[in-house]
Tab-separated table of C-alpha atoms and ligand atoms in Angstrom:
chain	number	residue	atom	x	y	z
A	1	UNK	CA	26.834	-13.030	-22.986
A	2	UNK	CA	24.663	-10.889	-20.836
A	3	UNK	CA	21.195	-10.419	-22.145
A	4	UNK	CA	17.510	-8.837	-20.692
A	5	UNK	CA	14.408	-8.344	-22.527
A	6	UNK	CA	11.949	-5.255	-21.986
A	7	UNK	CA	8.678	-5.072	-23.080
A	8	UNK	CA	6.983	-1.307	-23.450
A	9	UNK	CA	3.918	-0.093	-24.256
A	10	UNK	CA	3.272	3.297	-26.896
A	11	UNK	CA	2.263	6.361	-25.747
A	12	UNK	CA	-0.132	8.874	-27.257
A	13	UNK	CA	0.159	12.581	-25.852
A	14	UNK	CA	-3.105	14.416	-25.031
A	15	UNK	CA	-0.540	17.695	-25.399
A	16	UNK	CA	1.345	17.376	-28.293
A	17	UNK	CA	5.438	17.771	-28.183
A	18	UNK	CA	6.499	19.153	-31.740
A	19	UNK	CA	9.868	20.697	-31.644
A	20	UNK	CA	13.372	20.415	-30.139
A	21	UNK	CA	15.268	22.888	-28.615
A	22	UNK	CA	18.549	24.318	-30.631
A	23	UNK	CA	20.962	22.550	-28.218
A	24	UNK	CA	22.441	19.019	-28.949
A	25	UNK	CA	21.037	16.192	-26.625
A	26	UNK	CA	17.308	16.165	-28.168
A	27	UNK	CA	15.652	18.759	-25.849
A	28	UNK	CA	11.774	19.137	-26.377
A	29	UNK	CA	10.859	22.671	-26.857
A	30	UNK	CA	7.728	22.314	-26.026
A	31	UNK	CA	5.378	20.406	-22.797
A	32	UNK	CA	3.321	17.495	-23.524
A	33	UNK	CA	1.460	15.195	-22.110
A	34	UNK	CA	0.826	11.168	-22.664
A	35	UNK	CA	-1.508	8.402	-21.999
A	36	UNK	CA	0.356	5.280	-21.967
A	37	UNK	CA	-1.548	2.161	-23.777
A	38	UNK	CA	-2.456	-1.252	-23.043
A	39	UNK	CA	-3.634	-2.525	-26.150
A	40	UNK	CA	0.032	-2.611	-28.142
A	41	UNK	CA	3.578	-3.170	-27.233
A	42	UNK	CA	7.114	-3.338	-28.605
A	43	UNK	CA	9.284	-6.307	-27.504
A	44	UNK	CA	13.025	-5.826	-27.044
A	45	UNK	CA	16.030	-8.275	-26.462
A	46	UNK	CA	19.644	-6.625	-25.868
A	47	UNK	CA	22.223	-8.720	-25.380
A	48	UNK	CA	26.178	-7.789	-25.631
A	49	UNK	CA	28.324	-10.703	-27.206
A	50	UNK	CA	31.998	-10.784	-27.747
A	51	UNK	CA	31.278	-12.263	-30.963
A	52	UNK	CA	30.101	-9.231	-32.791
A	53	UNK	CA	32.220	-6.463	-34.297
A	54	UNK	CA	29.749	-3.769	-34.227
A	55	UNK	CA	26.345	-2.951	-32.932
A	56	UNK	CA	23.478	-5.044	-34.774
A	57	UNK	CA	19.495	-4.046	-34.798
A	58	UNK	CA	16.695	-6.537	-36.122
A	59	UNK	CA	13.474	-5.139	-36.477
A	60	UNK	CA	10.427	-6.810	-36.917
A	61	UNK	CA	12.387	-10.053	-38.814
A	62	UNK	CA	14.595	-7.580	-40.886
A	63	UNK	CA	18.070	-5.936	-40.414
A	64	UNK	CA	16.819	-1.863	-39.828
A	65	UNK	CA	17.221	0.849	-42.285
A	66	UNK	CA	21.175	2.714	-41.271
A	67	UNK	CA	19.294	5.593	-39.343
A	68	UNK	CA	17.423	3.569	-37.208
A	69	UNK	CA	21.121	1.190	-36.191
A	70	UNK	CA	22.688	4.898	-35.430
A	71	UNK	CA	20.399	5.957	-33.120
A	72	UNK	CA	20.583	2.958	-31.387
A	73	UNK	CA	24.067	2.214	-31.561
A	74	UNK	CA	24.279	6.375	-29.448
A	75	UNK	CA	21.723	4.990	-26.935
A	76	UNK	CA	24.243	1.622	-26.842
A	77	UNK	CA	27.616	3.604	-26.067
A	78	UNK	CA	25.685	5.636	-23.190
A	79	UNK	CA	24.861	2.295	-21.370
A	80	UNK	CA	28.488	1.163	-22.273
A	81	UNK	CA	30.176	4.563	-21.183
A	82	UNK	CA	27.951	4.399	-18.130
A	83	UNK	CA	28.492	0.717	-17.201
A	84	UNK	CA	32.036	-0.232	-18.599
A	85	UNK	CA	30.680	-2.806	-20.904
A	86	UNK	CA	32.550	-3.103	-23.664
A	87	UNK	CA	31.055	-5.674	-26.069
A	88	UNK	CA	28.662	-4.527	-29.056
A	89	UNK	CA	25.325	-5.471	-28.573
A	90	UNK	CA	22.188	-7.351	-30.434
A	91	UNK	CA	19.031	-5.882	-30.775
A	92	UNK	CA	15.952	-7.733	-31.817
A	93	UNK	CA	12.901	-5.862	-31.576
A	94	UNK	CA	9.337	-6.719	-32.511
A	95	UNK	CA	6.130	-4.495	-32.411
A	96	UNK	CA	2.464	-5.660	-32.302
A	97	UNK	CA	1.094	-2.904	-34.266
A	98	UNK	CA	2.579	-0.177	-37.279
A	99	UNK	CA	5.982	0.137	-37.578
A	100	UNK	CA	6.994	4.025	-38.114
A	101	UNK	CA	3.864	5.057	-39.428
A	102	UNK	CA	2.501	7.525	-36.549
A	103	UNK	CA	1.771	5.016	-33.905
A	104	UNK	CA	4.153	5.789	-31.912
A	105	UNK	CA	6.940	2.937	-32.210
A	106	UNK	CA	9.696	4.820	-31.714
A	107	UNK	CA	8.131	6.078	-28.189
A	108	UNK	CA	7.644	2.223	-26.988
A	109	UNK	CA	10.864	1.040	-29.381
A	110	UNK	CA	13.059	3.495	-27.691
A	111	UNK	CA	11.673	2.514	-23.871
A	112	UNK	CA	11.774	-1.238	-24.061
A	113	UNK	CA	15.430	-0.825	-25.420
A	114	UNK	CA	16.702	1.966	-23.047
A	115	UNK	CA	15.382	-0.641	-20.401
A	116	UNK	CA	16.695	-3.795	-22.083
A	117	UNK	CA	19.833	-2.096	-22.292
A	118	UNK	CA	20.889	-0.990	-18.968
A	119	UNK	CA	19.484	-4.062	-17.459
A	120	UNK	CA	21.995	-6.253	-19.399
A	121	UNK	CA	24.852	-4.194	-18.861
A	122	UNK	CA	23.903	-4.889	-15.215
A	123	UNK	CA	23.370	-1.320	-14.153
A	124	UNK	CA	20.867	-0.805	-11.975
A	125	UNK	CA	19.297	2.694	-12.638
A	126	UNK	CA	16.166	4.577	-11.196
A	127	UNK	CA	13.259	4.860	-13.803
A	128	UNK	CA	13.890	8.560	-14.093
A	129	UNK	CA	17.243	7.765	-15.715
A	130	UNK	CA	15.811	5.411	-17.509
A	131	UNK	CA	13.272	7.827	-19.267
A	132	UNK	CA	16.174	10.136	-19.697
A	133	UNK	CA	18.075	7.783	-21.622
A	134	UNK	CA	15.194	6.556	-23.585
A	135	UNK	CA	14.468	10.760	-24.251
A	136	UNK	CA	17.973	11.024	-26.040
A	137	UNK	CA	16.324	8.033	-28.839
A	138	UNK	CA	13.271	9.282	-29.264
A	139	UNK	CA	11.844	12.059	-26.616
A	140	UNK	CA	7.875	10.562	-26.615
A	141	UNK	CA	9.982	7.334	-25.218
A	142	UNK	CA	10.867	9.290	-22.613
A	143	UNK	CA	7.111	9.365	-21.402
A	144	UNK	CA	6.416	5.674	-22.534
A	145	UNK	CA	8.878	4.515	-19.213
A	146	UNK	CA	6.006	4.990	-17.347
A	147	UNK	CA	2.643	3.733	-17.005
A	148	UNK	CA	-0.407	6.230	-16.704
A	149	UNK	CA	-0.645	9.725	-17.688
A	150	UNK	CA	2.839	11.256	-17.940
A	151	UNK	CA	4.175	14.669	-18.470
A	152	UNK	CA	7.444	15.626	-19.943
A	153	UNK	CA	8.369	19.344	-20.006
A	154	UNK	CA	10.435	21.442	-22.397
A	155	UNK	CA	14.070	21.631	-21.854
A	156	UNK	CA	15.543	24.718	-20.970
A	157	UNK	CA	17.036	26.653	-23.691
A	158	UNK	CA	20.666	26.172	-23.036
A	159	UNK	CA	23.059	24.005	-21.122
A	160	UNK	CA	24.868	20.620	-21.662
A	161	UNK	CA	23.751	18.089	-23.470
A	162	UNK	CA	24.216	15.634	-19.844
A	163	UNK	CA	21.477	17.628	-18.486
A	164	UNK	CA	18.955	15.337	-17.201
A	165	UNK	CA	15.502	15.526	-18.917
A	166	UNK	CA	13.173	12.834	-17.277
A	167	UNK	CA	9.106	12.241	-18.092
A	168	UNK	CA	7.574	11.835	-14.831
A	169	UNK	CA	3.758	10.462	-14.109
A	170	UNK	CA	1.606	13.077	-13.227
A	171	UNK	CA	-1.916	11.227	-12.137
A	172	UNK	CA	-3.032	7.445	-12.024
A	173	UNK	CA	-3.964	5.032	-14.606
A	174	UNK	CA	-7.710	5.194	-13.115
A	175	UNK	CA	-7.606	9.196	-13.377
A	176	UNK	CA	-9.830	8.845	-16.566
A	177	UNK	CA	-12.256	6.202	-17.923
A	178	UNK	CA	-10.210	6.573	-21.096
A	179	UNK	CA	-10.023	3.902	-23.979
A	180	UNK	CA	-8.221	5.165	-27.279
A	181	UNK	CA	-9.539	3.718	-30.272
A	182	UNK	CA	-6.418	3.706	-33.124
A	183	UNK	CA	-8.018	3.460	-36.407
A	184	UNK	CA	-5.123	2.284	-38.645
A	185	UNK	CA	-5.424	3.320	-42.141
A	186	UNK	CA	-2.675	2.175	-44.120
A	187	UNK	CA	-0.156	-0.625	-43.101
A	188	UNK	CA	2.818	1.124	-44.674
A	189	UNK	CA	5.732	3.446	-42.602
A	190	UNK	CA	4.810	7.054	-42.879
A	191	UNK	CA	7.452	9.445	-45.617
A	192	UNK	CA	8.669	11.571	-43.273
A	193	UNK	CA	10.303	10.889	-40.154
A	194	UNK	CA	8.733	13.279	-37.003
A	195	UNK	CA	12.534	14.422	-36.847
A	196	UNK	CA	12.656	15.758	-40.012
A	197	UNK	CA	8.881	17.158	-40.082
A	198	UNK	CA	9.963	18.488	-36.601
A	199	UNK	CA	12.895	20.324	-38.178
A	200	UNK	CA	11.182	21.764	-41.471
A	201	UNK	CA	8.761	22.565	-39.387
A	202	UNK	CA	10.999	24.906	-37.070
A	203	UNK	CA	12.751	26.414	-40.111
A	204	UNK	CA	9.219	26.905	-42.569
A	205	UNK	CA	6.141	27.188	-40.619
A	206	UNK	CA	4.995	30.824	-40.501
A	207	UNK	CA	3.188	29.712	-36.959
A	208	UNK	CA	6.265	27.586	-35.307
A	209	UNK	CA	6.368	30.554	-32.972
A	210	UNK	CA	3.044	31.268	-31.807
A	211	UNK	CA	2.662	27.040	-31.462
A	212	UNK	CA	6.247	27.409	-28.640
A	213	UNK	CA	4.443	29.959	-26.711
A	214	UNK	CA	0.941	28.461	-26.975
A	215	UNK	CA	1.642	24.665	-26.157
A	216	UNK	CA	2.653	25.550	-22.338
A	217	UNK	CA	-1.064	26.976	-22.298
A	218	UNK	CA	-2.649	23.858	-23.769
A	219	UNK	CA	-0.409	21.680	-21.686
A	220	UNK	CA	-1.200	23.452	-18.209
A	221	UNK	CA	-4.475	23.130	-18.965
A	222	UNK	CA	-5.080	19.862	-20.084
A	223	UNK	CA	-2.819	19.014	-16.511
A	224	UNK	CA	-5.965	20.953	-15.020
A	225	UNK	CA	-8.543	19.211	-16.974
A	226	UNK	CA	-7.106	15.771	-16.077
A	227	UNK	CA	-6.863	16.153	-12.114
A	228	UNK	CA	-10.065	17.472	-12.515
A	229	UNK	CA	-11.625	14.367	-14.330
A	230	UNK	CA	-13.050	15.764	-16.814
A	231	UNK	CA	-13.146	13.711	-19.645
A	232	UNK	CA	-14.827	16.244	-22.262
A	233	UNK	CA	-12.084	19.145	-21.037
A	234	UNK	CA	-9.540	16.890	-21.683
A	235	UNK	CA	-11.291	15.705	-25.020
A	236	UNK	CA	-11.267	19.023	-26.080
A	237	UNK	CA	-8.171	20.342	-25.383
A	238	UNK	CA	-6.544	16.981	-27.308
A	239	UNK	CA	-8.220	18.024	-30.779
A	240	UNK	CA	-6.880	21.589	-30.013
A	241	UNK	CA	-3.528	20.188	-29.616
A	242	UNK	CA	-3.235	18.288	-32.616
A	243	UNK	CA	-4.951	20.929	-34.832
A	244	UNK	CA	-2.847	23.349	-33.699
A	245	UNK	CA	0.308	20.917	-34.138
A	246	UNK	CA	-0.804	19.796	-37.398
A	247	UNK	CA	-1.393	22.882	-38.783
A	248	UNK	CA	2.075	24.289	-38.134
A	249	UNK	CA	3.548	21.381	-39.371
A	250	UNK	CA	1.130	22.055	-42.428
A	251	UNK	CA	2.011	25.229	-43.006
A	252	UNK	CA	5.554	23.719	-43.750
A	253	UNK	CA	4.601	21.567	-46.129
A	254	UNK	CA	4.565	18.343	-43.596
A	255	UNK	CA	2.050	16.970	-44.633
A	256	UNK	CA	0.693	13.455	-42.568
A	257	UNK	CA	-2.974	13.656	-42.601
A	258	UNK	CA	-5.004	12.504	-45.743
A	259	UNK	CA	-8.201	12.325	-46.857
A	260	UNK	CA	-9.679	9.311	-45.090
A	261	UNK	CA	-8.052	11.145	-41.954
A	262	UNK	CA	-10.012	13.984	-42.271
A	263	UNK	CA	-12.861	11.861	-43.220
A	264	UNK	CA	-12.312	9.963	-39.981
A	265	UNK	CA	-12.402	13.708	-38.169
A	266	UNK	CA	-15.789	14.354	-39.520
A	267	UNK	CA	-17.012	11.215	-38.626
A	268	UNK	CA	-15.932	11.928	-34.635
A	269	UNK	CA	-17.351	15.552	-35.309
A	270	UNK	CA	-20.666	13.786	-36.617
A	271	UNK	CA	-21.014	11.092	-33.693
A	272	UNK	CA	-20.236	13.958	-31.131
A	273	UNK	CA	-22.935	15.813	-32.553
A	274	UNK	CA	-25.520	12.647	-32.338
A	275	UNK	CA	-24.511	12.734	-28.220
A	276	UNK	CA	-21.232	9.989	-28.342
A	277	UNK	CA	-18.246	11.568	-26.957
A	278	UNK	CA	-15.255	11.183	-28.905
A	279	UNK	CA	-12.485	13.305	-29.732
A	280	UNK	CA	-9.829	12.860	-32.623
A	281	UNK	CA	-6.261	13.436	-32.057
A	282	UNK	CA	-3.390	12.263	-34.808
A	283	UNK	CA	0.704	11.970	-34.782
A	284	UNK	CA	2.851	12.531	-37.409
A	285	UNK	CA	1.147	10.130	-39.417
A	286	UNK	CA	-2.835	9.591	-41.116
A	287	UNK	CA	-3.913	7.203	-38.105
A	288	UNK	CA	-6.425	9.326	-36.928
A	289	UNK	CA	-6.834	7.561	-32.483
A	290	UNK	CA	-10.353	8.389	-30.914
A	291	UNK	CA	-10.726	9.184	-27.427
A	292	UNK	CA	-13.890	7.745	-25.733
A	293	UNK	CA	-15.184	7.074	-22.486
A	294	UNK	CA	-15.467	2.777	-21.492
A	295	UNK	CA	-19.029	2.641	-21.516
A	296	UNK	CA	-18.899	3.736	-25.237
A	297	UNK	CA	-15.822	2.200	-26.212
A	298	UNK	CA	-18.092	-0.797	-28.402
A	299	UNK	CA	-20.131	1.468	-30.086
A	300	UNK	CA	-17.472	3.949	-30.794
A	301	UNK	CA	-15.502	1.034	-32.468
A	302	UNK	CA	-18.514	-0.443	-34.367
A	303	UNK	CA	-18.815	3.014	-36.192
A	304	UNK	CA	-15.254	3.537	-37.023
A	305	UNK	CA	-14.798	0.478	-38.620
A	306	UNK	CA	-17.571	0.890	-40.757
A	307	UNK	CA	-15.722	3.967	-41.989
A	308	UNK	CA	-14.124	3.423	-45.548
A	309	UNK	CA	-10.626	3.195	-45.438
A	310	UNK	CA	-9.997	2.005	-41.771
A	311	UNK	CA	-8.293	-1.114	-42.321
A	312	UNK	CA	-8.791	-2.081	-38.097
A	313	UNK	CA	-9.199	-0.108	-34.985
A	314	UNK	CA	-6.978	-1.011	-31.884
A	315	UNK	CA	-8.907	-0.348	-28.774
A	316	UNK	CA	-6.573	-0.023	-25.937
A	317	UNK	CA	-6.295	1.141	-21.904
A	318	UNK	CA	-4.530	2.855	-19.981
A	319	UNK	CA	-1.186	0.716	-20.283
A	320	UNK	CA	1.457	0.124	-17.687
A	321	UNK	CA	4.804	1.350	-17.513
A	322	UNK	CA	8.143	-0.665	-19.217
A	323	UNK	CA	9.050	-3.723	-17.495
A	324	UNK	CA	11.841	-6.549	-18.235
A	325	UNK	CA	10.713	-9.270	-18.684
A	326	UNK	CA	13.874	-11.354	-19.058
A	327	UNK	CA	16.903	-10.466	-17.066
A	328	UNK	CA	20.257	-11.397	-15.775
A	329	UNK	CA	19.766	-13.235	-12.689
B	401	PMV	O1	9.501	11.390	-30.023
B	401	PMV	P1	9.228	11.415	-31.491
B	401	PMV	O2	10.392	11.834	-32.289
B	401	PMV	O3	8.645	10.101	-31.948
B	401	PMV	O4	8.098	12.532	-31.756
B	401	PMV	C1	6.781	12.401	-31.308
B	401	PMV	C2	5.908	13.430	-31.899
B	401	PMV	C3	4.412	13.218	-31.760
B	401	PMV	O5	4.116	11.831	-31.662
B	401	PMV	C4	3.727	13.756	-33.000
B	401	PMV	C5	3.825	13.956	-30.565
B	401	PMV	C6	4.089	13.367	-29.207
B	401	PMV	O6	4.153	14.157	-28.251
B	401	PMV	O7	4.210	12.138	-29.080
């Protein structure tokens, strides 16, 4: 048996991607931009036995729904393809936080296994292949290989689907005195997938184009905003971002925010307007994550869970980058 174990961290992007391009290989079509966070993680055990007859997942205690073994299974025959191991592989997976419910676990799910993965086949591949691999599972997973704040651009239009598509980190974890409060409102996995809101999204919303050519914008200058420092710029331009994304997505009838999100929006609104900065940004589901600055991090937190519906609030970091944990020697 060879066998590693990868832990990763979730990402949440300042600059949203929504969006893949019309080519096979699971192109973004759009820039983003992610902080990486410290305060949850996914852990992820791969190891390839001789005993098994096909590829098994185990998330969180339980075998995983048929789409979820798929994806993984694709990500499995790359690293076998790649590394001429030919044995299927098991795949036990825990998160700390939300399963599939807009807290980004497929961006740390698909990292810690891309990383788990080649490990135990015994390759031994640069981080930028890495964070390709992990892009073809889930393309925020691309961004979660690193630690920091991390871009990853839009593919290009057309080519093959081997064209390499790495996330790459574009300033240092100490670039912001960030912490990103994630108010969790329900416990439950979202309805719909980001692939398929992603794809109804593309084919319904009345503003899918004007969100591909205004994204780049947004993206550029949130890049600007963060070399700069400046925490409010950056603030700002994160609400824009997810406004903008969930109103296309809206527009389709994708609907992840609800009411206590929106509530939750307000409530940053109101506590901006009493002099706390905070900014709201969301992912495709109704955890609404604050941005605040460290020195108002336990105030910030105090008011959010006093919010109704806000079952907790995970404060986190700036996280690291995937590492394994457990390897072959
Ligand atoms: O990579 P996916 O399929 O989990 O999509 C991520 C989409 C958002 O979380 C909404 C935005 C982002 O850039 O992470």
């Amino acid at each position: 048996m060879s066998r590693a174990v990868a832990v990763a961290h979730p990402n949440i992007a300042l600059a949203k991607y929504w969006g893949k391009r019309a080519r096979p290989g699971n192109f973004p079509a759009v820039p983003s931009l992610s902080v990486t966070l410290d305060g949850m993680s996914t852990r992820t055990e791969v190891v390839f036995d001789a005993a098994l007859g096909a590829d098994e997942l185990v998330l969180g205690g339980r075998a995983a729904p048929r789409d979820d073994g798929a994806r993984v299974a694709e990500l499995l025959d790359r690293v076998r393809a790649a590394s001429g191991e030919r044995r299927f592989a098991r795949v036990t997976s825990a998160n700390d936080f939300p399963t599939g419910s807009g807290l980004a676990s497929s961006a740390s799910g698909f990292a810690a296994l891309a990383l788990a993965a080649v490990a135990a086949a015994g390759l031994e591949w640069p981080e930028s292949r890495v964070s390709d691999l992990a892009r073809r599972g889930s393309a925020s997973a691309a961004r979660s290989v690193f630690g920091g704040f991390v871009e990853l651009l839009a593919g290009a239009e057309s080519g093959s689907e081997e064209d390499v598509l790495a996330a790459r980190p574009v300033a240092a974890s100490d670039a912001l005195d960030l912490r990103v409060l994630a108010c969790v409102v329900t416990e439950q996995p979202k309805d719909e997938s980001s692939r398929a809101g992603m794809r109804l999204t593309a084919e319904r919303s009345p503003y899918y184009a004007t969100w591909l050519e205004s994204s780049p914008r947004t993206f550029e200058s949130m890049k600007h905003a963060l070399g700069a420092r400046d925490f409010a710029r950056v603030g700002e331009l994160a609400e824009q971002s997810a406004l903008a994304m969930h109103a296309c997505a809206l527009a389709a009838g994708v609907i992840y925010l609800r009411g206590v999100s929106l509530e939750l929006w307000q409530r940053v609104r109101e506590l901006r307007a009493a002099g706390l900065r905070a900014y709201a940004t969301a992912d495709a589901g109704p955890h609404v994550k604050v941005l605040v600055q460290g020195a108002d991090a336990a105030r910030a937190k105090r008011e959010l869970e006093a919010q109704p519906g806000v079952l907790r609030v995970i404060d986190s970091g700036v996280g690291a980058g995937a590492r394994l944990i457990e390897g072959p020697p």
